[in-house]
Tab-separated table of C-alpha atoms in Angstrom:
chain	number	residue	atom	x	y	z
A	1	UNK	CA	0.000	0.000	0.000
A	2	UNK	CA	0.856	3.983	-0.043
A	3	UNK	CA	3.428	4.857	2.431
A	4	UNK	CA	1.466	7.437	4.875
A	5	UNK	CA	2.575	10.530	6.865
A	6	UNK	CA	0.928	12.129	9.489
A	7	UNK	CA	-2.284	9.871	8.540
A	8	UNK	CA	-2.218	11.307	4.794
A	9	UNK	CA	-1.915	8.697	1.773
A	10	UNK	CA	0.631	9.289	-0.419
A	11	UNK	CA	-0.272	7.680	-4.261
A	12	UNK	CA	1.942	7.152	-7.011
A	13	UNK	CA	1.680	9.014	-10.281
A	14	UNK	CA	-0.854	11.722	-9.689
A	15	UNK	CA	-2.247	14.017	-12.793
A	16	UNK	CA	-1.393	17.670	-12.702
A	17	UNK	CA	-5.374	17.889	-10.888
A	18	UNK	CA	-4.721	14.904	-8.785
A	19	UNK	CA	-1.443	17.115	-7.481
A	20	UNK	CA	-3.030	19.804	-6.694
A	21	UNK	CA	-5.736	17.944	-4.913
A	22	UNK	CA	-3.054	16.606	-2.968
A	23	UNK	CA	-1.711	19.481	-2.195
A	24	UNK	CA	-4.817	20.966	-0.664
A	25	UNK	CA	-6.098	18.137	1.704
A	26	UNK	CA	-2.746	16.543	2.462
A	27	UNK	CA	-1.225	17.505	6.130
A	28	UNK	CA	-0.756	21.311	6.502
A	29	UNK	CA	2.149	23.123	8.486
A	30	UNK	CA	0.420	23.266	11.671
A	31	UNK	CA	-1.217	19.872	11.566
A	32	UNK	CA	2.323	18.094	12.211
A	33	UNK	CA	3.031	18.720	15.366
A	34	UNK	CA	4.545	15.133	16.431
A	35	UNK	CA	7.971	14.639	16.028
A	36	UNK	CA	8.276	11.267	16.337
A	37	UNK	CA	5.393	10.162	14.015
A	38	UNK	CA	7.113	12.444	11.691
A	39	UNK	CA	10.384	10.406	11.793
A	40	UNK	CA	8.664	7.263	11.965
A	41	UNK	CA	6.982	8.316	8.712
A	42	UNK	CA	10.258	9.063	7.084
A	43	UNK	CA	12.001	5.519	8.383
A	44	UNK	CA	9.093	3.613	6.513
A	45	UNK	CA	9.647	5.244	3.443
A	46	UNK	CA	13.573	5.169	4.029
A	47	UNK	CA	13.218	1.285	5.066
A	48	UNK	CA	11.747	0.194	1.112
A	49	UNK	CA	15.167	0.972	-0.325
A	50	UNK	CA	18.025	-0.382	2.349
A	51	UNK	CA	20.452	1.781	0.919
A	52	UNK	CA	19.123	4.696	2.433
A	53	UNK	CA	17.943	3.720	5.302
A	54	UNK	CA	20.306	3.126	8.984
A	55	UNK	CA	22.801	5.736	9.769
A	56	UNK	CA	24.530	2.617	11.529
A	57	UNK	CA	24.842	-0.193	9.242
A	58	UNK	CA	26.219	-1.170	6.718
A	59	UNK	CA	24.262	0.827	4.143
A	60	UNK	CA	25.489	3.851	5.707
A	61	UNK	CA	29.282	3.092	5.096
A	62	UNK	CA	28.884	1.853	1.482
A	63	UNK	CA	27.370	6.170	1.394
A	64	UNK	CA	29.945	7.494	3.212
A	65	UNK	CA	32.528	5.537	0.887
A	66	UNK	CA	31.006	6.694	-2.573
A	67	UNK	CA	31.166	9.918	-0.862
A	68	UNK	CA	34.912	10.033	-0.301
A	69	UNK	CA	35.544	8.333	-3.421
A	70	UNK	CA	33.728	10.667	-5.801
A	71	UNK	CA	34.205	14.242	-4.470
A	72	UNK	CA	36.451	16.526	-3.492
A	73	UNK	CA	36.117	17.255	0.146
A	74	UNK	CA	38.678	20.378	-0.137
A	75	UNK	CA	36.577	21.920	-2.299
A	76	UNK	CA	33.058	20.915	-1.705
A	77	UNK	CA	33.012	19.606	1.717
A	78	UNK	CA	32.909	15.999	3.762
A	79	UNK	CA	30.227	14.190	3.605
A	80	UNK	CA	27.301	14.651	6.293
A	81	UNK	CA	23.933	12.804	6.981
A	82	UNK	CA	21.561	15.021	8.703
A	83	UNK	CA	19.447	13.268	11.373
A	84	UNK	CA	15.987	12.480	11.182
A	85	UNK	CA	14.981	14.409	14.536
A	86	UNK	CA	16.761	17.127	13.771
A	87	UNK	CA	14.981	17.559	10.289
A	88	UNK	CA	11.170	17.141	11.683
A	89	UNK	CA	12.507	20.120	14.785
A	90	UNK	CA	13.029	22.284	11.871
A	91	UNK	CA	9.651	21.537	9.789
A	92	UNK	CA	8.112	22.453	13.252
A	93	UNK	CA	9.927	25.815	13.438
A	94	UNK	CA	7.525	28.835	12.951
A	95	UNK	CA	9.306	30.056	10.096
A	96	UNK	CA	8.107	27.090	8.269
A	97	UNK	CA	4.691	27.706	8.778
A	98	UNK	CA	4.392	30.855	7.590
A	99	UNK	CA	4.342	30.849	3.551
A	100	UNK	CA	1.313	29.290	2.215
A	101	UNK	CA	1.076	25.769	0.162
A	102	UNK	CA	2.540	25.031	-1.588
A	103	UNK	CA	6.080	25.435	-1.570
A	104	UNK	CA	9.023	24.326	-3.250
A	105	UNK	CA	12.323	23.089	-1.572
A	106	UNK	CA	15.488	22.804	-2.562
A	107	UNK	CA	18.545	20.774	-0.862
A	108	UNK	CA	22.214	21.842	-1.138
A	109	UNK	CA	24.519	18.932	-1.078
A	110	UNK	CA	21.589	16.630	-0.890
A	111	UNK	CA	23.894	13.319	-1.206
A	112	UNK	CA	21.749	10.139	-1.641
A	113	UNK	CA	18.665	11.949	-1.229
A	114	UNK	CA	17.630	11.216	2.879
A	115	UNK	CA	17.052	14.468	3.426
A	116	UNK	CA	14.643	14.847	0.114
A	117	UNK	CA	12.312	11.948	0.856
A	118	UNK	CA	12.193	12.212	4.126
A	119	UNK	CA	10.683	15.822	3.693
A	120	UNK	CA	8.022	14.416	1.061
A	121	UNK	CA	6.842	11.667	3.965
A	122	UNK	CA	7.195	14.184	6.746
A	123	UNK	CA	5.074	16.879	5.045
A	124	UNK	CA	3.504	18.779	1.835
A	125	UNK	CA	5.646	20.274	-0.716
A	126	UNK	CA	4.822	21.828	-4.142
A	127	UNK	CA	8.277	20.140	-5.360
A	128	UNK	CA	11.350	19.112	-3.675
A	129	UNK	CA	14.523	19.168	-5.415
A	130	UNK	CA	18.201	18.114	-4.218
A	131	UNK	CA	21.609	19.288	-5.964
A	132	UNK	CA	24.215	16.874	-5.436
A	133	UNK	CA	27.866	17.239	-7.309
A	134	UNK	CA	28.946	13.641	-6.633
A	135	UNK	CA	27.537	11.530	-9.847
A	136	UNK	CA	27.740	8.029	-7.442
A	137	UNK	CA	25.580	9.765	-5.069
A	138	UNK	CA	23.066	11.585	-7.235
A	139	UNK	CA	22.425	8.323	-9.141
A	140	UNK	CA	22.208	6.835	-5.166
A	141	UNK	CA	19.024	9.299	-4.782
A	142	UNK	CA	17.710	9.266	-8.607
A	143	UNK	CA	17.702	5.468	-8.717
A	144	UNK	CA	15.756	5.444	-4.871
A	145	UNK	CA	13.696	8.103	-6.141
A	146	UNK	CA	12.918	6.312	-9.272
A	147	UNK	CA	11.532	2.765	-7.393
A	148	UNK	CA	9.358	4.401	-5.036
A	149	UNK	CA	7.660	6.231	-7.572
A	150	UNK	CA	7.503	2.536	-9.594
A	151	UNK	CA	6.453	1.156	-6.480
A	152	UNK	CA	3.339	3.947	-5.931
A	153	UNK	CA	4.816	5.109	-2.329
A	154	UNK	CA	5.740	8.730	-3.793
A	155	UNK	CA	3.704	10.825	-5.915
A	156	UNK	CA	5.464	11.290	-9.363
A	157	UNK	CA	7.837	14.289	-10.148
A	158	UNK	CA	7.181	15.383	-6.677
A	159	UNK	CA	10.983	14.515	-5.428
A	160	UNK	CA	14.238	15.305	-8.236
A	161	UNK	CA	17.705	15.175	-8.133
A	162	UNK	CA	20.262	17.037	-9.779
A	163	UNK	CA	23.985	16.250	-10.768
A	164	UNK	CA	25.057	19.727	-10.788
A	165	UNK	CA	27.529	22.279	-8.980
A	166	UNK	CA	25.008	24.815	-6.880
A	167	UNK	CA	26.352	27.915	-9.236
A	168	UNK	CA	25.314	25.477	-12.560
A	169	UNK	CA	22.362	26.640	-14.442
A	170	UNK	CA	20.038	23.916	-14.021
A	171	UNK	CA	20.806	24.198	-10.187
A	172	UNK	CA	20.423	27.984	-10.552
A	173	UNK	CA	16.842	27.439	-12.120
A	174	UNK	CA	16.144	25.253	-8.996
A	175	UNK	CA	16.968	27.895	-6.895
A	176	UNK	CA	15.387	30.764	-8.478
A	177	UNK	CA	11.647	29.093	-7.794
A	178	UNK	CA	12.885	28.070	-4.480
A	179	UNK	CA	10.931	28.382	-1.013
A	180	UNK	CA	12.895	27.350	1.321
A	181	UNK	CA	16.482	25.913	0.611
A	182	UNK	CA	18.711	23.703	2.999
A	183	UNK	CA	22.423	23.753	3.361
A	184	UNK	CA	23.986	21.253	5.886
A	185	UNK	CA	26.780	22.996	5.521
A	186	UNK	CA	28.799	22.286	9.019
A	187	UNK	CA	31.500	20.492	7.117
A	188	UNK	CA	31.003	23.218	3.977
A	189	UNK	CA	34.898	24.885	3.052
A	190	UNK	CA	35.100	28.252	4.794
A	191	UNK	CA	37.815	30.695	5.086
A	192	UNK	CA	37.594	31.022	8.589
A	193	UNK	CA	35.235	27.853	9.686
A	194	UNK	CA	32.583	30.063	10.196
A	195	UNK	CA	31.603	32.354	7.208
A	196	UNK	CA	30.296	30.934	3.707
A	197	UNK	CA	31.107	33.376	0.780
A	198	UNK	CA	30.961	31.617	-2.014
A	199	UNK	CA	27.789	29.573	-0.549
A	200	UNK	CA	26.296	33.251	-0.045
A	201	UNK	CA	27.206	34.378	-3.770
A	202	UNK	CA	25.799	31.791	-5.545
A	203	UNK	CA	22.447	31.891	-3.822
A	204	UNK	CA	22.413	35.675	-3.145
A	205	UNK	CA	22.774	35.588	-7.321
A	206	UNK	CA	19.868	32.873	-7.429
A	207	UNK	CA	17.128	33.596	-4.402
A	208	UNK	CA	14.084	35.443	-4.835
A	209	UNK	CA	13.012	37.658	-2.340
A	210	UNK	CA	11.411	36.141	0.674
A	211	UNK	CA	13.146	32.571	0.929
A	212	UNK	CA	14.220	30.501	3.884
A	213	UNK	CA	17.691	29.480	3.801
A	214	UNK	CA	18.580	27.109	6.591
A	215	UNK	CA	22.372	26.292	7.372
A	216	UNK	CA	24.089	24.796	10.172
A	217	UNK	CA	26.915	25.621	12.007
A	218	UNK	CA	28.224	28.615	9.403
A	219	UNK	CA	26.555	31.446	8.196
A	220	UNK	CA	25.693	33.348	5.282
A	221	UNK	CA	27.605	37.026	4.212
A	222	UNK	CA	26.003	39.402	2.525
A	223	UNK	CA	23.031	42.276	3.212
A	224	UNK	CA	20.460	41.066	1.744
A	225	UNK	CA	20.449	37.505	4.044
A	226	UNK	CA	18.808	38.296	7.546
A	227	UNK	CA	18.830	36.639	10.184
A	228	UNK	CA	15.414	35.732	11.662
A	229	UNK	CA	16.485	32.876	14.418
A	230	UNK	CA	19.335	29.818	15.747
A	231	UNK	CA	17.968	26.121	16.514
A	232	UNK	CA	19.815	23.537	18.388
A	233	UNK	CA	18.990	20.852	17.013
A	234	UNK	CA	20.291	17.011	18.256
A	235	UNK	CA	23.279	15.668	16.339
A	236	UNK	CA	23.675	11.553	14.727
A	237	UNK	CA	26.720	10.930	17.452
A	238	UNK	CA	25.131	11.320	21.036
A	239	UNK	CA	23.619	13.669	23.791
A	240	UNK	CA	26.482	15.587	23.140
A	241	UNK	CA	26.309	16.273	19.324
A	242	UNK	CA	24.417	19.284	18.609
A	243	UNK	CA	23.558	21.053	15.273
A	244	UNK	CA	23.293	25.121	15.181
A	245	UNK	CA	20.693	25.761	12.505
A	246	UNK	CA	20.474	29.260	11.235
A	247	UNK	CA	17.304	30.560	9.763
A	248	UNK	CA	17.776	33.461	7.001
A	249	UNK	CA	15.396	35.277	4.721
A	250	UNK	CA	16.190	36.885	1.331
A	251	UNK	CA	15.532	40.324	1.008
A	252	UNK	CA	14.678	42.550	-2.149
A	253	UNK	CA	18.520	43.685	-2.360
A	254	UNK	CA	19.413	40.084	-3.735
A	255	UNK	CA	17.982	41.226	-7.073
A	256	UNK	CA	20.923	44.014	-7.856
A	257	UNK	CA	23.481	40.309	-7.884
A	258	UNK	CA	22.869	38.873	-11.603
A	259	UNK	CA	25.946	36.790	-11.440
A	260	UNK	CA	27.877	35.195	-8.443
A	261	UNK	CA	31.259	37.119	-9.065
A	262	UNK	CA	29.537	40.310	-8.943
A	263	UNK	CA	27.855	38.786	-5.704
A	264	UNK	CA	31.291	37.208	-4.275
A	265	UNK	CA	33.332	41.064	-4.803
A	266	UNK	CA	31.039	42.541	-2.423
A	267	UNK	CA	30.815	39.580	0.081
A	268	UNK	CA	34.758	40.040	-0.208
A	269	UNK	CA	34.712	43.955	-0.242
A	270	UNK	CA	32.242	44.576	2.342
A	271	UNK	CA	31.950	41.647	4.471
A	272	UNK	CA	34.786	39.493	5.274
A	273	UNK	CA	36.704	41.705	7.865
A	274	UNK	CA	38.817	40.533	10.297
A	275	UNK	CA	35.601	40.052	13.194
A	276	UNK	CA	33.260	38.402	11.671
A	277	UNK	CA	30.787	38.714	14.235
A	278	UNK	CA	31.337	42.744	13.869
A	279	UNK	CA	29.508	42.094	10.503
A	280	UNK	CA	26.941	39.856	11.798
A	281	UNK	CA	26.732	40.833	15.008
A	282	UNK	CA	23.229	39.136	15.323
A	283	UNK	CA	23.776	35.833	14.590
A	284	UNK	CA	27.034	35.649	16.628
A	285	UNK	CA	25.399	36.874	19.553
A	286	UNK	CA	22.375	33.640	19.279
A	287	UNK	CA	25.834	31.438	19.060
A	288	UNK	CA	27.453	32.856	21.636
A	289	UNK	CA	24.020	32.105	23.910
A	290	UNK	CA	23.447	28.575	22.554
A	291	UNK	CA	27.375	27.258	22.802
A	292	UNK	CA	26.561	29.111	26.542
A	293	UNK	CA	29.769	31.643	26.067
A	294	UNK	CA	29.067	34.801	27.962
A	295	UNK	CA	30.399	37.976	25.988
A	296	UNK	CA	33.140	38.881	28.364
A	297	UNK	CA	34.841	35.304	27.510
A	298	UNK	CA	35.098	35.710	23.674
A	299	UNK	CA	38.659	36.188	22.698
């Protein structure tokens, strides 16, 4: 039968109509309010293809291997999986809630596609699409992607990945109609483990006004991203491991970047001084309060 979230059948291969139908009586923001039916949901759907499924099994190696294999960590970052609890805390988050159905996603490094189907049995999306520069690992998600839909457990067209670099134009397309977009970006290259400048270009060149960009444990550069809020949310490797989600919007003053190098000499002019929490004095400060360092013992 369908795979289910939050009491809501999923079926395979809906008509343009059917979709929108879907989208209308299917689980709304505020109706998913359990976080543990919402992972459970995503572990059934995860659990019909056992490649994706256990962060500790095999399955999760033979990942982590194609990763390492078939990209360049130096340049595009070490491979991450986000956890499931920690991706229901931030469908829960009020920001999420408050543009109307439905909405489009798009996932920034979005591996072998956990992160993309869990969304689609967790809750509603218009269209959720993941950008992935390792071929091994796009093909990973495409091929899951491509049996669940044969299978009738996820509505047709609904969930994509794309082989592409995030500054490519088919990812930049992506982007441009994006909602919301995701970066787990705590292993992302930065110049000084904390600020993402090229990540900022390429998206402040891409965004429209009014997206959600999520990213964890670095932030974005740049004045048209503000800040609107920090989650902890639980880490894969104990009580211990904790994830710092920021939550940015795009404002109107994205629009003057048409290209990412015009977008990247500002970043570089303007905003990667010495401090960087002088230039983003906002987002340092919700750090500061969530790592629990008081101001007087910054160095």
């Amino acid at each position: 039968g369908p795979i289910t979230g939050n009491g809501r059948a999923f079926f395979g291969d809906p008509s343009s109509m059917w979709r929108l139908f879907l989208i209308a009586t299917l689980v709304r923001w505020d109706d998913a309010t359990d976080p543990g039916e919402m992972v459970a949901a995503a572990e059934d759907l995860l659990n019909v293809i056992p490649q994706l499924h256990s962060l500790d099994s095999e399955s999760s190696d033979m990942r982590f291997r194609i990763a390492a294999e078939s990209a360049q960590a130096e340049v595009h970052g070490a491979y991450g999986e986000f956890p499931l609890q920690a991706i229901a805390a931030l469908l829960l988050h009020p920001a999420m809630q408050l543009q109307p159905l439905p909405r489009s996603f798009v996932d920034v490094g979005s591996g072998a596609g956990r992160v993309l189907l869990s969304l689609a049995a967790m809750s509603t999306w218009g269209s959720i699409t993941g950008i992935e520069v390792s071929e091994p690992l796009h093909t990973l998600a495409a091929n899951a992607i491509g049996e669940l839909e044969r299978q009738g457990k996820l509505p047709s067209g609904l969930v994509s990945s794309l082989h592409a670099e995030a500054s490519d134009p088919t990812a930049a397309r992506a982007l441009h109609e994006a909602d919301v977009v995701f970066c787990y970006s705590t292993a992302f290259p930065s110049p000084d483990g904390l600020r993402l400048p090229h990540l900022s270009a390429t998206l402040a060149s891409t965004l429209p006004a009014g997206a959600l960009v999520i990213t964890t444990d670095k932030w974005l550069v740049g004045s048209c991203f503000t800040f609107q809020d920090l989650l902890t949310l639980p880490g894969s490797d104990g009580d211990d491991d904790q994830i710092q989600a920021f939550l940015w919007t795009v404002s109107g003053e994205c629009s003057e970047w048409s290209d990412k190098a015009a977008a990247l000499a500002d970043i570089e002019a303007r905003w990667m001084g010495e401090d960087a929490c002088a230039d983003r004095p906002d987002a340092c400060k919700a750090l500061m309060t969530a790592l629990g360092i008081d101001d007087e013992d910054e160095t």
